[in-house]
mmCIF file with all atom_site columns, C-alpha atoms in Angstrom:
data_model
loop_
_atom_site.group_PDB
_atom_site.id
_atom_site.type_symbol
_atom_site.label_atom_id
_atom_site.label_alt_id
_atom_site.label_comp_id
_atom_site.label_asym_id
_atom_site.label_entity_id
_atom_site.label_seq_id
_atom_site.pdbx_PDB_ins_code
_atom_site.Cartn_x
_atom_site.Cartn_y
_atom_site.Cartn_z
_atom_site.occupancy
_atom_site.B_iso_or_equiv
_atom_site.pdbx_formal_charge
_atom_site.auth_seq_id
_atom_site.auth_comp_id
_atom_site.auth_asym_id
_atom_site.auth_atom_id
_atom_site.pdbx_PDB_model_num
ATOM 1   C CA . ASN A 1 1   ? -7.473 2.932   9.240   1.00 61.00 ? 1   ASN A CA 1
ATOM 2   C CA . ALA A 1 2   ? -5.563 0.627   6.928   1.00 69.00 ? 2   ALA A CA 1
ATOM 3   C CA . GLY A 1 3   ? -1.817 0.907   7.053   1.00 91.00 ? 3   GLY A CA 1
ATOM 4   C CA . VAL A 1 4   ? 1.422  -0.122  8.719   1.00 95.00 ? 4   VAL A CA 1
ATOM 5   C CA . THR A 1 5   ? 1.650  -0.148  12.510  1.00 95.00 ? 5   THR A CA 1
ATOM 6   C CA . GLN A 1 6   ? 4.964  -0.078  14.353  1.00 96.00 ? 6   GLN A CA 1
ATOM 7   C CA . THR A 1 7   ? 5.592  -0.581  18.056  1.00 95.00 ? 7   THR A CA 1
ATOM 8   C CA . PRO A 1 8   ? 7.070  0.849   20.145  1.00 95.00 ? 8   PRO A CA 1
ATOM 9   C CA . LYS A 1 9   ? 7.333  4.476   19.018  1.00 94.00 ? 9   LYS A CA 1
ATOM 10  C CA . PHE A 1 10  ? 10.264 5.253   21.304  1.00 95.00 ? 10  PHE A CA 1
ATOM 11  C CA . GLN A 1 11  ? 12.819 3.082   23.091  1.00 96.00 ? 11  GLN A CA 1
ATOM 12  C CA . VAL A 1 12  ? 16.010 3.606   25.060  1.00 97.00 ? 12  VAL A CA 1
ATOM 13  C CA . LEU A 1 13  ? 18.346 0.642   25.451  1.00 96.00 ? 13  LEU A CA 1
ATOM 14  C CA . LYS A 1 14  ? 21.607 0.110   27.224  1.00 97.00 ? 14  LYS A CA 1
ATOM 15  C CA . THR A 1 15  ? 24.517 -1.254  25.232  1.00 97.00 ? 15  THR A CA 1
ATOM 16  C CA . GLY A 1 16  ? 24.246 -5.038  25.066  1.00 97.00 ? 16  GLY A CA 1
ATOM 17  C CA . GLN A 1 17  ? 20.523 -5.237  25.684  1.00 97.00 ? 17  GLN A CA 1
ATOM 18  C CA . SER A 1 18  ? 18.218 -6.902  23.197  1.00 96.00 ? 18  SER A CA 1
ATOM 19  C CA . MET A 1 19  ? 14.840 -5.911  21.863  1.00 96.00 ? 19  MET A CA 1
ATOM 20  C CA . THR A 1 20  ? 12.373 -6.616  19.072  1.00 97.00 ? 20  THR A CA 1
ATOM 21  C CA . LEU A 1 21  ? 10.671 -3.990  16.952  1.00 97.00 ? 21  LEU A CA 1
ATOM 22  C CA . GLN A 1 22  ? 7.234  -5.028  15.807  1.00 97.00 ? 22  GLN A CA 1
ATOM 23  C CA . CYS A 1 23  ? 5.547  -4.238  12.506  1.00 97.00 ? 23  CYS A CA 1
ATOM 24  C CA . ALA A 1 24  ? 2.132  -5.250  11.208  1.00 97.00 ? 24  ALA A CA 1
ATOM 25  C CA . GLN A 1 25  ? 0.233  -4.347  8.039   1.00 96.00 ? 25  GLN A CA 1
ATOM 26  C CA . ASP A 1 26  ? -3.401 -4.897  7.191   1.00 95.00 ? 26  ASP A CA 1
ATOM 27  C CA . MET A 1 27  ? -3.295 -4.296  3.427   1.00 91.00 ? 27  MET A CA 1
ATOM 28  C CA . ASN A 1 28  ? -2.618 -7.929  2.501   1.00 91.00 ? 28  ASN A CA 1
ATOM 29  C CA . HIS A 1 29  ? 0.732  -6.938  0.984   1.00 91.00 ? 29  HIS A CA 1
ATOM 30  C CA . ASN A 1 30  ? 3.216  -9.665  0.181   1.00 91.00 ? 30  ASN A CA 1
ATOM 31  C CA . SER A 1 31  ? 6.404  -7.641  0.646   1.00 91.00 ? 31  SER A CA 1
ATOM 32  C CA . MET A 1 32  ? 7.654  -6.014  3.832   1.00 93.00 ? 32  MET A CA 1
ATOM 33  C CA . TYR A 1 33  ? 10.798 -4.034  4.615   1.00 94.00 ? 33  TYR A CA 1
ATOM 34  C CA . TRP A 1 34  ? 12.853 -2.597  7.447   1.00 97.00 ? 34  TRP A CA 1
ATOM 35  C CA . TYR A 1 35  ? 14.812 0.612   6.932   1.00 96.00 ? 35  TYR A CA 1
ATOM 36  C CA . ARG A 1 36  ? 16.872 2.773   9.208   1.00 96.00 ? 36  ARG A CA 1
ATOM 37  C CA . GLN A 1 37  ? 17.092 6.536   8.807   1.00 94.00 ? 37  GLN A CA 1
ATOM 38  C CA . ASP A 1 38  ? 20.152 8.462   9.913   1.00 92.00 ? 38  ASP A CA 1
ATOM 39  C CA . PRO A 1 39  ? 20.950 12.163  9.350   1.00 84.00 ? 39  PRO A CA 1
ATOM 40  C CA . GLY A 1 40  ? 22.698 12.684  6.025   1.00 81.00 ? 40  GLY A CA 1
ATOM 41  C CA . MET A 1 41  ? 22.363 9.004   5.122   1.00 84.00 ? 41  MET A CA 1
ATOM 42  C CA . GLY A 1 42  ? 18.781 8.833   3.942   1.00 87.00 ? 42  GLY A CA 1
ATOM 43  C CA . LEU A 1 43  ? 17.010 5.514   4.294   1.00 91.00 ? 43  LEU A CA 1
ATOM 44  C CA . ARG A 1 44  ? 19.041 2.337   4.200   1.00 93.00 ? 44  ARG A CA 1
ATOM 45  C CA . LEU A 1 45  ? 17.508 -1.084  3.779   1.00 93.00 ? 45  LEU A CA 1
ATOM 46  C CA . ILE A 1 46  ? 18.250 -3.508  6.610   1.00 96.00 ? 46  ILE A CA 1
ATOM 47  C CA . TYR A 1 47  ? 16.203 -6.589  5.644   1.00 96.00 ? 47  TYR A CA 1
ATOM 48  C CA . TYR A 1 48  ? 13.218 -7.320  3.490   1.00 93.00 ? 48  TYR A CA 1
ATOM 49  C CA . SER A 1 49  ? 10.742 -10.110 2.957   1.00 94.00 ? 49  SER A CA 1
ATOM 50  C CA . ALA A 1 50  ? 9.305  -10.626 -0.507  1.00 89.00 ? 50  ALA A CA 1
ATOM 51  C CA . SER A 1 51  ? 6.717  -13.085 0.750   1.00 89.00 ? 51  SER A CA 1
ATOM 52  C CA . GLU A 1 52  ? 5.687  -15.011 3.816   1.00 89.00 ? 52  GLU A CA 1
ATOM 53  C CA . GLY A 1 53  ? 8.449  -17.413 4.805   1.00 89.00 ? 53  GLY A CA 1
ATOM 54  C CA . THR A 1 54  ? 11.276 -15.615 2.995   1.00 92.00 ? 54  THR A CA 1
ATOM 55  C CA . THR A 1 55  ? 13.728 -12.961 4.149   1.00 95.00 ? 55  THR A CA 1
ATOM 56  C CA . ASP A 1 56  ? 16.764 -11.352 2.517   1.00 94.00 ? 56  ASP A CA 1
ATOM 57  C CA . LYS A 1 57  ? 19.531 -9.016  3.559   1.00 94.00 ? 57  LYS A CA 1
ATOM 58  C CA . GLY A 1 58  ? 19.591 -5.404  2.476   1.00 92.00 ? 58  GLY A CA 1
ATOM 59  C CA . GLU A 1 59  ? 22.420 -2.871  2.568   1.00 90.00 ? 59  GLU A CA 1
ATOM 60  C CA . VAL A 1 60  ? 23.086 -2.856  6.335   1.00 95.00 ? 60  VAL A CA 1
ATOM 61  C CA . PRO A 1 61  ? 22.010 -6.191  7.912   1.00 97.00 ? 61  PRO A CA 1
ATOM 62  C CA . ASN A 1 62  ? 24.828 -6.637  10.438  1.00 96.00 ? 62  ASN A CA 1
ATOM 63  C CA . GLY A 1 63  ? 23.627 -6.667  14.032  1.00 96.00 ? 63  GLY A CA 1
ATOM 64  C CA . TYR A 1 64  ? 20.016 -7.398  13.118  1.00 97.00 ? 64  TYR A CA 1
ATOM 65  C CA . ASN A 1 65  ? 17.753 -10.396 12.609  1.00 97.00 ? 65  ASN A CA 1
ATOM 66  C CA . VAL A 1 66  ? 14.229 -10.554 11.237  1.00 97.00 ? 66  VAL A CA 1
ATOM 67  C CA . SER A 1 67  ? 11.231 -12.851 11.370  1.00 96.00 ? 67  SER A CA 1
ATOM 68  C CA . ARG A 1 68  ? 8.319  -12.907 8.962   1.00 96.00 ? 68  ARG A CA 1
ATOM 69  C CA . LEU A 1 69  ? 5.868  -14.391 11.406  1.00 87.00 ? 69  LEU A CA 1
ATOM 70  C CA . ASN A 1 70  ? 2.973  -14.481 8.947   1.00 95.00 ? 70  ASN A CA 1
ATOM 71  C CA . LYS A 1 71  ? 1.768  -12.366 6.047   1.00 94.00 ? 71  LYS A CA 1
ATOM 72  C CA . ARG A 1 72  ? 0.855  -9.464  8.329   1.00 96.00 ? 72  ARG A CA 1
ATOM 73  C CA . GLU A 1 73  ? 3.834  -9.274  10.662  1.00 97.00 ? 73  GLU A CA 1
ATOM 74  C CA . PHE A 1 74  ? 7.554  -8.630  10.162  1.00 97.00 ? 74  PHE A CA 1
ATOM 75  C CA . SER A 1 75  ? 9.710  -8.111  13.237  1.00 97.00 ? 75  SER A CA 1
ATOM 76  C CA . LEU A 1 76  ? 13.250 -6.757  13.602  1.00 98.00 ? 76  LEU A CA 1
ATOM 77  C CA . ARG A 1 77  ? 15.460 -7.958  16.446  1.00 97.00 ? 77  ARG A CA 1
ATOM 78  C CA . LEU A 1 78  ? 18.580 -6.419  17.900  1.00 96.00 ? 78  LEU A CA 1
ATOM 79  C CA . GLU A 1 79  ? 20.351 -9.183  19.820  1.00 93.00 ? 79  GLU A CA 1
ATOM 80  C CA . SER A 1 80  ? 23.026 -7.010  21.445  1.00 96.00 ? 80  SER A CA 1
ATOM 81  C CA . ALA A 1 81  ? 22.379 -3.334  20.914  1.00 96.00 ? 81  ALA A CA 1
ATOM 82  C CA . ALA A 1 82  ? 25.253 -0.965  20.129  1.00 97.00 ? 82  ALA A CA 1
ATOM 83  C CA . PRO A 1 83  ? 25.344 2.861   20.111  1.00 96.00 ? 83  PRO A CA 1
ATOM 84  C CA . SER A 1 84  ? 25.799 2.708   16.308  1.00 96.00 ? 84  SER A CA 1
ATOM 85  C CA . GLN A 1 85  ? 22.273 1.316   16.114  1.00 97.00 ? 85  GLN A CA 1
ATOM 86  C CA . THR A 1 86  ? 20.815 4.543   17.469  1.00 97.00 ? 86  THR A CA 1
ATOM 87  C CA . SER A 1 87  ? 18.475 5.522   14.655  1.00 97.00 ? 87  SER A CA 1
ATOM 88  C CA . VAL A 1 88  ? 14.901 5.864   13.506  1.00 95.00 ? 88  VAL A CA 1
ATOM 89  C CA . TYR A 1 89  ? 13.556 2.591   12.160  1.00 97.00 ? 89  TYR A CA 1
ATOM 90  C CA . PHE A 1 90  ? 10.815 2.403   9.563   1.00 96.00 ? 90  PHE A CA 1
ATOM 91  C CA . CYS A 1 91  ? 8.813  -0.569  8.460   1.00 96.00 ? 91  CYS A CA 1
ATOM 92  C CA . ALA A 1 92  ? 7.128  -0.545  5.056   1.00 94.00 ? 92  ALA A CA 1
ATOM 93  C CA . SER A 1 93  ? 5.011  -2.834  2.942   1.00 93.00 ? 93  SER A CA 1
ATOM 94  C CA . SER A 1 94  ? 4.182  -3.088  -0.729  1.00 88.00 ? 94  SER A CA 1
ATOM 95  C CA . GLU A 1 95  ? 2.615  -5.247  -3.375  1.00 80.00 ? 95  GLU A CA 1
ATOM 96  C CA . PHE A 1 96  ? 5.200  -6.137  -5.993  1.00 66.00 ? 96  PHE A CA 1
ATOM 97  C CA . SER A 1 97  ? 2.750  -6.533  -8.820  1.00 63.00 ? 97  SER A CA 1
ATOM 98  C CA . ASP A 1 98  ? 1.110  -3.211  -8.044  1.00 60.00 ? 98  ASP A CA 1
ATOM 99  C CA . VAL A 1 99  ? 4.302  -1.128  -8.404  1.00 67.00 ? 99  VAL A CA 1
ATOM 100 C CA . GLY A 1 100 ? 2.547  1.288   -6.136  1.00 63.00 ? 100 GLY A CA 1
ATOM 101 C CA . GLY A 1 101 ? 5.500  2.166   -4.044  1.00 75.00 ? 101 GLY A CA 1
ATOM 102 C CA . TYR A 1 102 ? 5.579  1.593   -0.330  1.00 87.00 ? 102 TYR A CA 1
ATOM 103 C CA . THR A 1 103 ? 3.341  2.331   2.617   1.00 90.00 ? 103 THR A CA 1
ATOM 104 C CA . PHE A 1 104 ? 5.390  3.332   5.640   1.00 92.00 ? 104 PHE A CA 1
ATOM 105 C CA . GLY A 1 105 ? 4.800  3.077   9.346   1.00 93.00 ? 105 GLY A CA 1
ATOM 106 C CA . SER A 1 106 ? 5.341  6.084   11.579  1.00 92.00 ? 106 SER A CA 1
ATOM 107 C CA . GLY A 1 107 ? 8.700  4.862   12.835  1.00 93.00 ? 107 GLY A CA 1
ATOM 108 C CA . THR A 1 108 ? 10.468 3.761   16.019  1.00 95.00 ? 108 THR A CA 1
ATOM 109 C CA . ARG A 1 109 ? 13.028 6.131   17.496  1.00 95.00 ? 109 ARG A CA 1
ATOM 110 C CA . LEU A 1 110 ? 15.696 3.991   19.185  1.00 97.00 ? 110 LEU A CA 1
ATOM 111 C CA . THR A 1 111 ? 18.486 5.324   21.362  1.00 97.00 ? 111 THR A CA 1
ATOM 112 C CA . VAL A 1 112 ? 21.265 3.039   22.575  1.00 97.00 ? 112 VAL A CA 1
ATOM 113 C CA . VAL A 1 113 ? 23.313 4.453   25.443  1.00 96.00 ? 113 VAL A CA 1
ATOM 114 C CA . ALA B 2 1   ? 23.428 -1.966  -8.761  1.00 76.00 ? 1   ALA B CA 1
ATOM 115 C CA . GLN B 2 2   ? 20.824 0.743   -8.642  1.00 81.00 ? 2   GLN B CA 1
ATOM 116 C CA . SER B 2 3   ? 21.502 4.084   -6.976  1.00 89.00 ? 3   SER B CA 1
ATOM 117 C CA . VAL B 2 4   ? 19.956 7.503   -6.507  1.00 94.00 ? 4   VAL B CA 1
ATOM 118 C CA . ALA B 2 5   ? 21.649 10.864  -6.067  1.00 95.00 ? 5   ALA B CA 1
ATOM 119 C CA . GLN B 2 6   ? 20.093 13.999  -4.660  1.00 96.00 ? 6   GLN B CA 1
ATOM 120 C CA . PRO B 2 7   ? 22.813 16.616  -5.139  1.00 96.00 ? 7   PRO B CA 1
ATOM 121 C CA . GLU B 2 8   ? 21.326 19.254  -2.835  1.00 96.00 ? 8   GLU B CA 1
ATOM 122 C CA . ASP B 2 9   ? 21.106 18.747  0.912   1.00 95.00 ? 9   ASP B CA 1
ATOM 123 C CA . GLN B 2 10  ? 18.848 21.790  1.215   1.00 96.00 ? 10  GLN B CA 1
ATOM 124 C CA . VAL B 2 11  ? 16.819 23.992  -1.107  1.00 97.00 ? 11  VAL B CA 1
ATOM 125 C CA . ASN B 2 12  ? 15.415 27.379  -0.100  1.00 97.00 ? 12  ASN B CA 1
ATOM 126 C CA . VAL B 2 13  ? 12.576 28.932  -2.103  1.00 97.00 ? 13  VAL B CA 1
ATOM 127 C CA . ALA B 2 14  ? 10.396 31.966  -1.470  1.00 97.00 ? 14  ALA B CA 1
ATOM 128 C CA . GLU B 2 15  ? 6.701  31.296  -1.127  1.00 97.00 ? 15  GLU B CA 1
ATOM 129 C CA . GLY B 2 16  ? 4.924  31.657  -4.449  1.00 97.00 ? 16  GLY B CA 1
ATOM 130 C CA . ASN B 2 17  ? 8.029  30.928  -6.514  1.00 97.00 ? 17  ASN B CA 1
ATOM 131 C CA . PRO B 2 18  ? 8.497  27.751  -8.519  1.00 97.00 ? 18  PRO B CA 1
ATOM 132 C CA . LEU B 2 19  ? 10.543 25.012  -6.896  1.00 97.00 ? 19  LEU B CA 1
ATOM 133 C CA . THR B 2 20  ? 12.723 22.203  -8.214  1.00 97.00 ? 20  THR B CA 1
ATOM 134 C CA . VAL B 2 21  ? 14.280 19.373  -6.223  1.00 98.00 ? 21  VAL B CA 1
ATOM 135 C CA . LYS B 2 22  ? 16.853 17.453  -8.235  1.00 98.00 ? 22  LYS B CA 1
ATOM 136 C CA . CYS B 2 23  ? 17.325 13.715  -8.563  1.00 98.00 ? 23  CYS B CA 1
ATOM 137 C CA . THR B 2 24  ? 19.459 11.520  -10.794 1.00 97.00 ? 24  THR B CA 1
ATOM 138 C CA . TYR B 2 25  ? 19.466 7.756   -10.853 1.00 95.00 ? 25  TYR B CA 1
ATOM 139 C CA . SER B 2 26  ? 21.380 4.732   -12.077 1.00 92.00 ? 26  SER B CA 1
ATOM 140 C CA . VAL B 2 27  ? 19.853 1.355   -12.873 1.00 87.00 ? 27  VAL B CA 1
ATOM 141 C CA . SER B 2 28  ? 20.838 -1.505  -15.132 1.00 83.00 ? 28  SER B CA 1
ATOM 142 C CA . GLY B 2 29  ? 17.435 -1.764  -16.768 1.00 81.00 ? 29  GLY B CA 1
ATOM 143 C CA . ASN B 2 30  ? 14.310 0.345   -16.991 1.00 82.00 ? 30  ASN B CA 1
ATOM 144 C CA . PRO B 2 31  ? 13.458 2.207   -13.813 1.00 87.00 ? 31  PRO B CA 1
ATOM 145 C CA . TYR B 2 32  ? 10.448 2.784   -11.694 1.00 91.00 ? 32  TYR B CA 1
ATOM 146 C CA . LEU B 2 33  ? 10.935 6.179   -10.037 1.00 93.00 ? 33  LEU B CA 1
ATOM 147 C CA . PHE B 2 34  ? 9.292  7.655   -6.968  1.00 94.00 ? 34  PHE B CA 1
ATOM 148 C CA . TRP B 2 35  ? 9.155  10.758  -4.821  1.00 96.00 ? 35  TRP B CA 1
ATOM 149 C CA . TYR B 2 36  ? 8.284  10.625  -1.140  1.00 95.00 ? 36  TYR B CA 1
ATOM 150 C CA . VAL B 2 37  ? 7.855  13.396  1.414   1.00 95.00 ? 37  VAL B CA 1
ATOM 151 C CA . GLN B 2 38  ? 8.532  13.260  5.140   1.00 93.00 ? 38  GLN B CA 1
ATOM 152 C CA . TYR B 2 39  ? 7.112  15.762  7.590   1.00 91.00 ? 39  TYR B CA 1
ATOM 153 C CA . PRO B 2 40  ? 8.693  16.109  11.063  1.00 85.00 ? 40  PRO B CA 1
ATOM 154 C CA . ASN B 2 41  ? 8.307  13.041  13.266  1.00 79.00 ? 41  ASN B CA 1
ATOM 155 C CA . ARG B 2 42  ? 6.323  11.211  10.612  1.00 83.00 ? 42  ARG B CA 1
ATOM 156 C CA . GLY B 2 43  ? 6.878  8.315   8.245   1.00 85.00 ? 43  GLY B CA 1
ATOM 157 C CA . LEU B 2 44  ? 7.368  8.799   4.519   1.00 90.00 ? 44  LEU B CA 1
ATOM 158 C CA . GLN B 2 45  ? 4.359  9.583   2.352   1.00 91.00 ? 45  GLN B CA 1
ATOM 159 C CA . PHE B 2 46  ? 4.111  8.686   -1.320  1.00 90.00 ? 46  PHE B CA 1
ATOM 160 C CA . LEU B 2 47  ? 3.933  11.712  -3.672  1.00 93.00 ? 47  LEU B CA 1
ATOM 161 C CA . LEU B 2 48  ? 4.162  10.370  -7.206  1.00 93.00 ? 48  LEU B CA 1
ATOM 162 C CA . LYS B 2 49  ? 5.693  7.717   -9.419  1.00 92.00 ? 49  LYS B CA 1
ATOM 163 C CA . TYR B 2 50  ? 6.897  7.142   -12.961 1.00 93.00 ? 50  TYR B CA 1
ATOM 164 C CA . ILE B 2 51  ? 6.295  3.689   -14.392 1.00 89.00 ? 51  ILE B CA 1
ATOM 165 C CA . THR B 2 52  ? 6.011  4.187   -18.128 1.00 86.00 ? 52  THR B CA 1
ATOM 166 C CA . GLY B 2 53  ? 4.407  6.498   -20.669 1.00 86.00 ? 53  GLY B CA 1
ATOM 167 C CA . ASP B 2 54  ? 4.222  10.279  -20.391 1.00 89.00 ? 54  ASP B CA 1
ATOM 168 C CA . ASN B 2 55  ? 7.462  11.732  -19.095 1.00 91.00 ? 55  ASN B CA 1
ATOM 169 C CA . LEU B 2 56  ? 5.642  14.307  -16.980 1.00 95.00 ? 56  LEU B CA 1
ATOM 170 C CA . VAL B 2 57  ? 3.852  12.753  -14.038 1.00 95.00 ? 57  VAL B CA 1
ATOM 171 C CA . LYS B 2 58  ? 1.551  14.553  -11.651 1.00 95.00 ? 58  LYS B CA 1
ATOM 172 C CA . GLY B 2 59  ? 1.156  13.721  -8.006  1.00 92.00 ? 59  GLY B CA 1
ATOM 173 C CA . SER B 2 60  ? -0.246 14.861  -4.701  1.00 89.00 ? 60  SER B CA 1
ATOM 174 C CA . TYR B 2 61  ? -0.341 18.462  -3.421  1.00 91.00 ? 61  TYR B CA 1
ATOM 175 C CA . GLY B 2 62  ? 0.310  19.982  -6.879  1.00 94.00 ? 62  GLY B CA 1
ATOM 176 C CA . PHE B 2 63  ? 3.714  18.367  -7.333  1.00 96.00 ? 63  PHE B CA 1
ATOM 177 C CA . GLU B 2 64  ? 4.926  16.967  -10.627 1.00 97.00 ? 64  GLU B CA 1
ATOM 178 C CA . ALA B 2 65  ? 8.104  15.333  -11.844 1.00 97.00 ? 65  ALA B CA 1
ATOM 179 C CA . GLU B 2 66  ? 9.734  14.995  -15.227 1.00 95.00 ? 66  GLU B CA 1
ATOM 180 C CA . PHE B 2 67  ? 11.419 11.795  -16.321 1.00 95.00 ? 67  PHE B CA 1
ATOM 181 C CA . ASN B 2 68  ? 14.423 12.426  -18.592 1.00 95.00 ? 68  ASN B CA 1
ATOM 182 C CA . LYS B 2 69  ? 15.926 9.190   -19.829 1.00 92.00 ? 69  LYS B CA 1
ATOM 183 C CA . SER B 2 70  ? 18.922 10.730  -21.602 1.00 93.00 ? 70  SER B CA 1
ATOM 184 C CA . GLN B 2 71  ? 19.942 12.650  -18.483 1.00 94.00 ? 71  GLN B CA 1
ATOM 185 C CA . THR B 2 72  ? 18.811 9.876   -16.110 1.00 94.00 ? 72  THR B CA 1
ATOM 186 C CA . SER B 2 73  ? 16.986 12.464  -14.049 1.00 96.00 ? 73  SER B CA 1
ATOM 187 C CA . PHE B 2 74  ? 13.642 12.699  -12.299 1.00 97.00 ? 74  PHE B CA 1
ATOM 188 C CA . HIS B 2 75  ? 13.386 16.218  -10.885 1.00 98.00 ? 75  HIS B CA 1
ATOM 189 C CA . LEU B 2 76  ? 10.484 17.178  -8.638  1.00 98.00 ? 76  LEU B CA 1
ATOM 190 C CA . LYS B 2 77  ? 8.736  20.455  -9.439  1.00 98.00 ? 77  LYS B CA 1
ATOM 191 C CA . LYS B 2 78  ? 5.909  22.683  -8.316  1.00 97.00 ? 78  LYS B CA 1
ATOM 192 C CA . PRO B 2 79  ? 4.847  25.925  -10.046 1.00 96.00 ? 79  PRO B CA 1
ATOM 193 C CA . SER B 2 80  ? 4.118  27.891  -6.858  1.00 97.00 ? 80  SER B CA 1
ATOM 194 C CA . ALA B 2 81  ? 5.571  26.905  -3.494  1.00 97.00 ? 81  ALA B CA 1
ATOM 195 C CA . LEU B 2 82  ? 3.656  26.993  -0.222  1.00 96.00 ? 82  LEU B CA 1
ATOM 196 C CA . VAL B 2 83  ? 5.135  27.307  3.261   1.00 95.00 ? 83  VAL B CA 1
ATOM 197 C CA . SER B 2 84  ? 3.426  24.010  4.063   1.00 94.00 ? 84  SER B CA 1
ATOM 198 C CA . ASP B 2 85  ? 5.601  22.315  1.412   1.00 96.00 ? 85  ASP B CA 1
ATOM 199 C CA . SER B 2 86  ? 8.571  22.632  3.775   1.00 96.00 ? 86  SER B CA 1
ATOM 200 C CA . ALA B 2 87  ? 9.666  19.057  4.480   1.00 96.00 ? 87  ALA B CA 1
ATOM 201 C CA . LEU B 2 88  ? 12.258 16.405  3.657   1.00 95.00 ? 88  LEU B CA 1
ATOM 202 C CA . TYR B 2 89  ? 11.923 14.953  0.159   1.00 97.00 ? 89  TYR B CA 1
ATOM 203 C CA . PHE B 2 90  ? 13.266 11.605  -0.976  1.00 96.00 ? 90  PHE B CA 1
ATOM 204 C CA . CYS B 2 91  ? 13.761 10.374  -4.504  1.00 96.00 ? 91  CYS B CA 1
ATOM 205 C CA . ALA B 2 92  ? 13.738 6.606   -4.944  1.00 93.00 ? 92  ALA B CA 1
ATOM 206 C CA . VAL B 2 93  ? 14.322 4.082   -7.724  1.00 91.00 ? 93  VAL B CA 1
ATOM 207 C CA . ARG B 2 94  ? 13.352 0.491   -8.287  1.00 87.00 ? 94  ARG B CA 1
ATOM 208 C CA . ASP B 2 95  ? 14.671 -1.663  -11.106 1.00 81.00 ? 95  ASP B CA 1
ATOM 209 C CA . LYS B 2 96  ? 11.952 -3.553  -12.973 1.00 75.00 ? 96  LYS B CA 1
ATOM 210 C CA . GLY B 2 97  ? 12.056 -7.135  -11.820 1.00 73.00 ? 97  GLY B CA 1
ATOM 211 C CA . ASP B 2 98  ? 13.445 -6.174  -8.429  1.00 75.00 ? 98  ASP B CA 1
ATOM 212 C CA . ASP B 2 99  ? 11.338 -5.864  -5.317  1.00 73.00 ? 99  ASP B CA 1
ATOM 213 C CA . LYS B 2 100 ? 13.533 -3.363  -3.488  1.00 80.00 ? 100 LYS B CA 1
ATOM 214 C CA . ILE B 2 101 ? 13.386 0.420   -3.640  1.00 86.00 ? 101 ILE B CA 1
ATOM 215 C CA . ILE B 2 102 ? 16.621 2.366   -3.110  1.00 88.00 ? 102 ILE B CA 1
ATOM 216 C CA . PHE B 2 103 ? 16.290 5.836   -1.614  1.00 91.00 ? 103 PHE B CA 1
ATOM 217 C CA . GLY B 2 104 ? 18.383 8.932   -2.037  1.00 93.00 ? 104 GLY B CA 1
ATOM 218 C CA . LYS B 2 105 ? 19.756 10.765  0.981   1.00 93.00 ? 105 LYS B CA 1
ATOM 219 C CA . GLY B 2 106 ? 16.994 13.331  0.953   1.00 95.00 ? 106 GLY B CA 1
ATOM 220 C CA . THR B 2 107 ? 16.701 17.056  0.271   1.00 96.00 ? 107 THR B CA 1
ATOM 221 C CA . ARG B 2 108 ? 15.349 19.418  2.888   1.00 96.00 ? 108 ARG B CA 1
ATOM 222 C CA . LEU B 2 109 ? 13.043 21.972  1.301   1.00 97.00 ? 109 LEU B CA 1
ATOM 223 C CA . HIS B 2 110 ? 12.531 25.300  3.083   1.00 97.00 ? 110 HIS B CA 1
ATOM 224 C CA . ILE B 2 111 ? 9.800  27.575  1.785   1.00 96.00 ? 111 ILE B CA 1
ATOM 225 C CA . LEU B 2 112 ? 10.352 31.092  3.078   1.00 95.00 ? 112 LEU B CA 1
ATOM 226 C CA . PRO B 2 113 ? 7.296  33.237  3.828   1.00 93.00 ? 113 PRO B CA 1
#
């Protein structure tokens, strides 16, 4: 089925460890996004990529890096995980010209201990 | 800067009664407005959007929303609630010319049998 695929679905890290969250979409969308969801905070934008080869910071970029590897893939890296990064992470994609809203992945639940 | 407010953390409605989930927004220009729904352990699903035209927009699962420019509101409504409508609902706004969508903090809807 067409959509946004995120891996892994669950992850536990120790403080200071690094990891990369993967996201891929097969809808030929130009724009891709990473959000984090925390109780009472809604969804907050971490980074986004309006097109292949470009990335921009969102509301809460500190502690994260991203790579837009190609049009399909947009990865999020935590270089040195902290307990404050315990969250559910969602990747999304959209087509700017379509104004059709976003298509979301099913999320990655990350716990940093 | 654009922003979205959902004034109610939780809304309780008896099954069969009409429901309203409130949303107000702030943008510098003309808005694109969205509602998304999130079921437990799932990503967000698109419900409906307002781009232009008729102020009353209809979406999935019998939901509708009314755009009110003077009150800068975009409340979500349904004439007769179902228990299966119980979920977390997010209002979102995007400024025309901007690629990013900003989400509200979410409202948890409980439909009581």
